[in-house]
Amino acid sequence: MTPNEAPSTPQFGPAGPALAHTRDVGGVRRGRGLSLRTLVILRWAALAGQTAAITLAQVWLQFDLPVTACLTVVAAGALVNFAAMTRLSRQEGHLADGPQTALHLGFDILQLSLLLGLTGGLQNPFSLLLVAPVTVAAASLPARQALLLGLMALIASAALFLWAMPLPWAKGQTLELPYLYLIGIWMALVTGVVFTATYAWRVAADAEKLELALATTQDVLQREQKLAALGGLAAAAAHELGTPLATIQVVAKELLRESRSEGPIAEDARLLLQQADRCRDILKQLSQAPDAGDRLYADVSLKALLNEIVEPHRGFDLDFEILVRAPPGRDPPRVRRLPEIIHGLSAFVENAADFAASRVRVSAIVDAGWIVIEIVDDGPGISPDILPRLGEPYVTSRPQAKARRALAEQLRAATRGRRGAAPPPAEVAPSQGGMGLGFFIARTLMERTGGEVTVGAGDGGPGDNRGARVAVRWPRARLEPDPDQPVDLAADRRIH
């Protein structure tokens, strides 16, 4: 069984995490870093503040500052910013990756530490600004890079505690803070770095979870809209095809009435009438909602459900194996016969029958909390080229496989034994390939019932065949009937 996107690969294609996690639902990735434009703006703001503080202390307060050294450190920051602006002009809108953002923030910590070392170290009230780069890193970078920058800030604070030039003060005066007070400042700075960074990390993580949940919800809504559109298309098709089917039935009845009762034309007319009636029944189901009391909503045994799903696909020269495994000493549970499960699993089994070499196994595994149904075939398997596109409707290159030849077998049976009847073509395919909607619809139906669909390799097959496996897992509570509802034993007898 192989989804319907390639002749030797699976031909169905659902989207979303439920299928081998082949699709990134929200595209949210932690730690992308800040944009280069944001880093440049933040650094210009910091450099402007540093320049203003130096000017104020030197000109207005007349503190004895090492002005040349301080302005050299500020100029180094400006040069780095000009280099970043040059790169930004070449790559408009460039989004800095994590390492580059960490590199810029690391430079900011180093530049600020040097400036603080020249102006009093921890005695400088602006030493509190060491918290800023670490907070930005915690909010925008992966944990490892944020921890490295936090450790760098803590090392810088320790270095400022051990070595720094005297705090600039009025001429002829000195300000010496007590040693114990400096220890308190250092401990407060360390506590502020750790607490603020942790707080920013948690807030960013919660915001990311919310963003991911929103993106996932949007993806689910988008798929529901696609399925709803398909439902509207089916209803429109049911309405539009009613008139051509009625015409076919009228013509077939005329042929049947004007031909010999046992002649080949009469047999063909009866086959046309039979198939037209079948089409009408299918279109009626598409255009009408099922009645609440319909037998599709009865509960049946798990094996009866599997038998009903497999039965329409027998007769393709394949061996179908149905297995039900329950915990030792317990009977398999009864399950609700939901139309979503019937149609979805039937699509999976048809897919397996189309691509299997000789064998298809349909098994149900029951444990204390889950029910898992697996469809395994011995066909070519899933192509790695198709996996990234699983879940995209209208992507298909399905061949004329066994299920597509069912009509040819019916025509052969109808013409077998006729005298002078021309043999039917070797292959009759009602449609060339497929629309690429099978797995998309089936997977969506399974998810509506609470199931999780996964696709992988099978148990192998003849030659180089790897086989394919589709597994659907439900919590038992989602499939088992309400114990207060009456058991429909007649449904089991009808299905068996």
XYZ file of C-alpha atoms in Angstrom:
496
model
C 0.000 0.000 0.000
C 1.600 3.159 -1.128
C 0.123 6.658 -1.176
C -1.130 7.973 -4.443
C 1.544 10.454 -5.391
C 3.722 8.103 -7.456
C 3.272 4.875 -9.355
C 5.475 2.868 -7.026
C 4.888 4.880 -3.927
C 1.998 5.711 -1.608
C -0.732 7.368 -3.526
C -2.573 9.167 -0.810
C -1.426 12.412 0.692
C -2.540 13.897 3.959
C -1.156 16.885 5.575
C -0.165 17.485 9.052
C 1.591 15.947 11.988
C -0.552 12.981 12.119
C 1.204 11.328 9.208
C 4.812 10.507 9.931
C 5.184 14.109 11.066
C 6.147 15.060 7.552
C 4.736 18.507 7.670
C 5.825 21.432 9.935
C 2.434 22.591 11.016
C 3.157 26.063 12.263
C 6.672 26.724 11.073
C 7.512 28.120 14.538
C 11.165 27.600 15.396
C 12.705 28.542 18.701
C 15.805 30.672 18.718
C 15.816 32.317 15.317
C 17.477 35.363 16.872
C 16.797 39.013 16.304
C 16.865 40.729 12.965
C 20.058 42.572 12.180
C 18.075 45.806 11.933
C 16.843 45.378 15.503
C 20.380 44.718 16.785
C 21.663 47.849 15.041
C 18.880 50.019 16.474
C 19.425 48.704 20.002
C 23.171 49.299 19.830
C 22.738 52.849 18.525
C 20.439 53.554 21.455
C 23.002 52.132 23.896
C 25.870 54.097 22.325
C 23.834 57.300 22.423
C 23.128 56.738 26.121
C 26.798 56.011 26.860
C 27.931 59.131 25.013
C 25.367 61.269 26.829
C 26.436 59.885 30.222
C 30.129 60.538 29.518
C 29.403 64.052 28.324
C 27.180 64.821 31.297
C 29.694 63.524 33.833
C 32.647 65.329 32.223
C 31.101 68.670 31.241
C 28.312 69.308 33.694
C 29.328 67.373 36.797
C 33.038 67.903 36.039
C 34.013 64.404 37.149
C 37.542 63.271 36.454
C 36.897 60.714 33.695
C 39.352 58.878 31.418
C 37.562 60.492 28.512
C 39.857 59.257 25.765
C 39.631 55.622 26.827
C 35.857 55.825 27.309
C 35.270 57.413 23.919
C 37.545 54.793 22.326
C 35.328 52.018 23.704
C 32.218 53.841 22.444
C 33.856 54.322 19.032
C 34.565 50.583 18.848
C 30.848 49.950 19.303
C 30.054 52.477 16.592
C 32.470 50.796 14.156
C 30.831 47.419 14.735
C 27.455 49.016 14.140
C 28.588 50.622 10.894
C 29.834 47.246 9.703
C 26.458 45.719 10.570
C 24.673 48.511 8.704
C 26.826 47.843 5.633
C 25.806 44.219 5.682
C 22.195 45.195 6.275
C 22.191 47.422 3.186
C 23.374 44.459 1.104
C 20.865 42.038 2.603
C 17.653 43.923 3.180
C 15.452 42.313 5.807
C 18.121 39.739 6.709
C 17.089 37.707 9.727
C 20.135 37.025 11.884
C 20.568 33.445 12.945
C 21.162 32.389 16.522
C 24.999 32.342 16.519
C 25.216 35.764 14.856
C 22.765 37.299 17.312
C 24.708 35.745 20.182
C 27.923 37.199 18.762
C 26.459 40.714 18.658
C 25.072 40.442 22.189
C 28.392 39.047 23.424
C 30.171 42.068 21.974
C 27.684 44.354 23.747
C 28.461 42.653 27.085
C 32.205 43.019 26.504
C 31.934 46.645 25.390
C 29.752 47.597 28.368
C 32.050 45.754 30.782
C 35.105 47.638 29.510
C 33.285 50.946 29.856
C 32.198 50.073 33.403
C 35.738 49.011 34.283
C 36.982 52.461 33.266
C 34.312 54.220 35.315
C 34.225 52.533 38.713
C 33.157 48.939 38.058
C 30.332 47.734 40.300
C 30.314 51.097 42.088
C 28.956 52.622 38.884
C 25.150 52.595 39.111
C 24.981 51.801 35.372
C 26.402 48.313 36.083
C 22.760 47.278 36.227
C 22.738 47.467 32.415
C 24.614 44.149 32.253
C 21.210 42.561 32.740
C 19.904 43.903 29.390
C 21.895 41.792 26.876
C 21.273 38.612 28.882
C 17.535 39.324 28.986
C 17.442 39.860 25.221
C 19.375 36.624 24.710
C 17.016 34.655 26.965
C 14.006 35.923 25.038
C 15.351 35.303 21.534
C 18.068 32.637 21.528
C 18.268 28.900 22.158
C 19.044 27.772 25.693
C 22.716 26.949 25.080
C 23.574 30.333 23.585
C 21.539 32.194 26.215
C 23.341 30.308 28.992
C 26.731 31.143 27.478
C 25.882 34.844 27.373
C 24.540 34.702 30.930
C 27.763 33.043 32.074
C 29.732 35.725 30.238
C 27.810 38.462 32.079
C 28.437 36.763 35.436
C 32.180 36.468 34.677
C 32.214 40.145 33.683
C 30.528 41.121 36.950
C 33.062 39.091 38.928
C 35.912 40.729 37.027
C 34.448 44.173 37.735
C 34.234 43.250 41.414
C 37.930 42.315 41.490
C 39.305 44.994 39.198
C 38.079 48.431 38.149
C 39.347 51.984 38.071
C 38.101 54.267 40.859
C 34.629 55.693 40.526
C 34.907 59.202 38.982
C 33.910 61.869 41.460
C 34.239 65.577 42.014
C 37.765 66.964 41.838
C 39.628 66.660 45.107
C 37.127 64.095 46.454
C 36.956 60.304 46.455
C 34.066 57.949 47.103
C 34.988 54.609 48.646
C 32.081 52.226 49.207
C 32.419 49.597 51.953
C 33.670 46.195 50.842
C 30.564 44.487 52.218
C 28.387 46.869 50.265
C 30.251 45.961 47.041
C 29.591 42.294 47.761
C 25.909 43.119 48.130
C 25.909 44.950 44.783
C 27.606 42.001 43.100
C 25.109 39.513 44.595
C 22.205 41.744 43.578
C 23.572 41.966 40.034
C 23.998 38.180 39.817
C 20.492 37.644 41.178
C 19.085 40.177 38.727
C 20.799 38.503 35.765
C 19.581 35.025 36.711
C 16.039 36.016 37.676
C 15.419 38.390 34.764
C 16.843 35.969 32.213
C 14.773 33.088 33.585
C 11.634 35.213 33.585
C 12.244 36.364 29.995
C 12.900 32.754 28.938
C 9.634 31.505 30.421
C 7.600 34.363 28.944
C 9.137 33.770 25.507
C 8.490 30.017 25.792
C 4.822 30.601 26.677
C 4.450 33.057 23.800
C 5.998 30.529 21.448
C 3.595 27.815 22.603
C 0.690 30.168 21.996
C 2.021 31.017 18.538
C 2.452 27.327 17.728
C -1.061 26.543 18.958
C -2.459 29.346 16.801
C -0.534 28.144 13.754
C -1.725 24.576 14.349
C -5.317 25.758 14.687
C -5.029 27.722 11.458
C -3.637 24.663 9.694
C -6.476 22.480 10.959
C -9.048 25.069 9.927
C -7.468 25.282 6.496
C -7.715 21.517 6.042
C -11.302 21.544 7.300
C -12.118 24.242 4.773
C -10.607 22.128 2.002
C -12.626 19.139 3.104
C -15.776 21.253 3.333
C -15.094 22.500 -0.193
C -14.806 18.900 -1.352
C -18.112 18.166 0.352
C -19.738 21.013 -1.532
C -18.168 19.754 -4.749
C -19.556 16.284 -4.058
C -23.036 17.652 -3.445
C -22.864 19.704 -6.635
C -21.628 16.676 -8.573
C -24.447 14.567 -7.159
C -26.957 17.145 -8.362
C -25.408 17.634 -11.803
C -24.900 13.912 -12.503
C -28.501 13.050 -11.718
C -29.749 14.024 -15.193
C -27.076 12.134 -17.211
C -27.660 9.028 -15.094
C -31.386 9.248 -15.717
C -30.705 9.480 -19.456
C -28.409 6.440 -19.304
C -31.093 4.463 -17.493
C -33.743 5.418 -20.037
C -31.512 4.398 -22.963
C -30.521 1.162 -21.238
C -34.154 0.267 -20.607
C -34.972 0.929 -24.260
C -32.103 -1.339 -25.341
C -33.256 -4.028 -22.926
C -36.827 -3.841 -24.199
C -35.869 -3.967 -27.890
C -33.294 -6.788 -27.639
C -33.632 -10.502 -27.103
C -33.946 -11.384 -23.430
C -30.898 -13.708 -23.484
C -28.855 -11.863 -26.081
C -25.564 -10.079 -25.491
C -27.131 -6.628 -25.948
C -29.689 -7.355 -23.235
C -26.925 -8.513 -20.914
C -24.993 -5.307 -21.543
C -28.138 -3.242 -20.942
C -28.750 -5.010 -17.620
C -25.141 -4.329 -16.599
C -25.564 -0.652 -17.504
C -28.755 -0.453 -15.441
C -27.057 -2.151 -12.496
C -24.081 0.221 -12.574
C -26.316 3.279 -13.059
C -28.372 2.254 -10.016
C -25.179 1.876 -8.050
C -24.028 5.332 -9.117
C -27.383 6.780 -8.132
C -27.128 5.212 -4.676
C -23.635 6.612 -4.224
C -24.712 10.080 -5.314
C -27.659 9.893 -2.957
C -25.308 9.182 -0.058
C -23.111 12.102 -1.078
C -25.967 14.576 -1.224
C -27.823 13.524 1.925
C -26.700 13.477 5.537
C -27.003 10.081 7.197
C -29.998 9.568 9.413
C -29.328 9.414 13.141
C -30.833 5.959 13.274
C -28.919 4.603 10.288
C -27.201 1.263 10.776
C -23.865 2.961 10.013
C -24.033 4.243 13.563
C -24.555 0.827 15.153
C -21.833 -0.764 17.224
C -20.275 -3.995 15.986
C -17.451 -6.301 16.911
C -13.991 -5.180 15.874
C -13.498 -8.149 13.544
C -16.887 -7.569 11.927
C -15.842 -4.002 11.208
C -12.602 -5.150 9.581
C -14.431 -7.783 7.532
C -16.846 -5.190 6.211
C -13.998 -2.855 5.245
C -12.016 -5.572 3.474
C -14.888 -7.386 1.733
C -15.365 -4.974 -1.221
C -11.682 -5.287 -2.109
C -11.420 -9.065 -2.320
C -11.036 -10.734 -5.694
C -7.907 -8.930 -6.947
C -5.721 -12.049 -6.769
C -4.551 -10.983 -3.320
C -4.468 -12.760 0.005
C -6.241 -10.681 2.654
C -5.419 -11.520 6.251
C -7.537 -10.129 9.088
C -6.199 -10.326 12.623
C -7.532 -9.053 15.935
C -5.291 -9.181 19.000
C -6.644 -8.369 22.441
C -5.101 -8.604 25.927
C -4.888 -12.203 27.223
C -8.116 -13.409 28.731
C -10.209 -10.571 27.285
C -12.489 -10.436 24.280
C -11.949 -7.757 21.621
C -14.143 -4.750 22.306
C -17.136 -3.687 20.304
C -16.697 -0.432 18.413
C -18.975 2.193 16.972
C -19.556 1.767 13.255
C -18.861 5.364 12.295
C -19.121 6.313 8.602
C -15.838 8.258 8.864
C -14.015 5.109 9.937
C -15.728 2.944 7.314
C -14.822 5.264 4.434
C -11.374 6.223 5.710
C -10.139 2.688 6.384
C -11.712 1.480 3.153
C -9.606 4.048 1.284
C -6.468 2.772 3.032
C -7.315 -0.844 2.163
C -8.035 0.071 -1.466
C -4.673 1.765 -1.592
C -3.010 -1.382 -0.243
C -4.831 -3.592 -2.743
C -3.791 -1.356 -5.630
C -0.084 -1.624 -4.899
C 0.350 -4.929 -3.073
C 2.221 -7.723 -4.841
C 0.341 -10.637 -3.297
C -0.664 -9.961 0.295
C -2.481 -7.408 2.438
C -2.776 -7.716 6.202
C -5.391 -5.788 8.160
C -4.873 -6.138 11.895
C -6.309 -4.608 15.041
C -4.279 -4.455 18.236
C -6.108 -3.678 21.464
C -4.531 -2.824 24.807
C -5.765 -1.197 27.987
C -5.973 2.307 26.570
C -5.682 2.198 22.778
C -7.011 0.550 19.642
C -4.588 0.412 16.709
C -5.596 -0.708 13.207
C -2.768 -1.420 10.757
C -2.958 -2.007 7.002
C 0.266 -3.578 5.723
C 1.077 -4.635 2.161
C 4.052 -6.133 0.347
C 4.168 -3.561 -2.462
C 6.993 -1.230 -3.544
C 6.734 0.898 -0.422
C 6.857 4.624 0.176
C 9.258 6.685 -1.898
C 11.338 9.181 0.108
C 10.629 11.745 -2.611
C 6.910 11.631 -1.833
C 7.036 11.851 1.955
C 7.601 15.649 2.115
C 4.447 16.211 0.033
C 2.157 13.888 1.955
C -0.985 15.789 2.814
C -1.231 17.958 -0.273
C -4.494 17.372 -2.128
C -4.466 17.107 -5.927
C -0.903 15.727 -5.926
C -0.969 12.297 -7.550
C 0.457 10.034 -10.219
C -1.532 6.942 -9.354
C -1.367 4.166 -11.964
C -4.090 1.932 -13.296
C -3.769 -0.621 -10.519
C -5.829 -3.610 -9.372
C -8.796 -1.657 -8.074
C -8.884 0.268 -11.348
C -9.205 -3.018 -13.249
C -12.304 -4.136 -11.370
C -14.582 -2.810 -14.114
C -12.624 -4.753 -16.714
C -13.235 -7.959 -14.773
C -16.956 -7.213 -14.639
C -17.061 -6.659 -18.380
C -15.165 -9.907 -18.989
C -17.654 -11.764 -16.805
C -20.558 -10.196 -18.666
C -19.184 -11.133 -22.107
C -17.716 -14.529 -21.213
C -19.242 -17.296 -23.307
C -20.830 -15.105 -25.977
C -20.554 -16.162 -29.539
C -18.834 -13.673 -31.749
C -18.370 -11.226 -28.926
C -15.234 -9.163 -29.264
C -12.877 -9.548 -26.289
C -12.764 -6.548 -23.961
C -9.619 -4.487 -23.770
C -6.816 -5.785 -21.594
C -7.291 -2.950 -19.113
C -10.255 -0.693 -18.608
C -9.619 2.171 -16.198
C -12.640 4.242 -15.234
C -10.317 7.148 -14.566
C -6.732 7.726 -15.498
C -4.810 7.941 -12.261
C -6.467 9.741 -9.361
C -7.145 13.216 -8.075
C -4.733 12.880 -5.160
C -7.516 13.319 -2.625
C -7.749 9.797 -1.201
C -5.304 9.997 1.670
C -6.110 13.635 2.350
C -9.773 12.816 2.874
C -9.145 9.520 4.673
C -6.652 11.000 7.100
C -8.940 13.959 7.839
C -11.827 11.580 8.520
C -9.646 9.557 10.891
C -8.595 12.681 12.774
C -12.207 13.733 13.123
C -12.821 10.541 15.070
C -9.804 11.173 17.312
C -7.385 8.918 15.438
C -3.703 9.496 14.768
C -2.444 8.318 11.370
C 1.162 7.286 10.759
C 2.817 5.897 7.626
C 5.979 3.841 7.379
C 7.651 0.821 5.833
C 5.942 -2.561 5.839
C 7.320 -6.011 6.539
C 8.945 -6.414 3.125
C 7.796 -8.283 0.047
C 9.017 -10.111 -3.026
C 12.195 -8.816 -4.614
C 13.175 -5.351 -3.501
C 9.694 -4.466 -2.269
C 9.771 -2.842 1.140
C 6.038 -2.789 1.630
C 4.110 0.002 3.294
C 2.226 0.369 6.531
C -0.592 2.710 7.506
C -1.527 2.665 11.186
C -4.390 4.487 12.875
C -4.456 4.740 16.658
C -7.464 5.783 18.747
C -8.046 6.037 22.473
C -10.465 3.232 23.311
C -12.992 5.723 24.655
C -13.297 7.305 21.192
C -14.325 4.033 19.492
C -16.113 2.006 22.127
C -19.874 2.580 22.262
C -21.696 4.188 25.126
C -22.468 1.387 27.593
C -25.981 2.789 28.025
C -26.774 2.246 24.325
C -28.346 -1.081 23.256
C -26.096 -3.485 21.366
C -27.046 -4.064 17.716
C -26.336 -7.776 17.265
C -28.130 -7.757 13.923
C -25.418 -5.538 12.494
C -22.829 -8.200 13.282
C -24.881 -10.865 11.548
C -25.352 -8.659 8.488
C -21.632 -7.885 8.236
C -20.390 -11.402 8.834
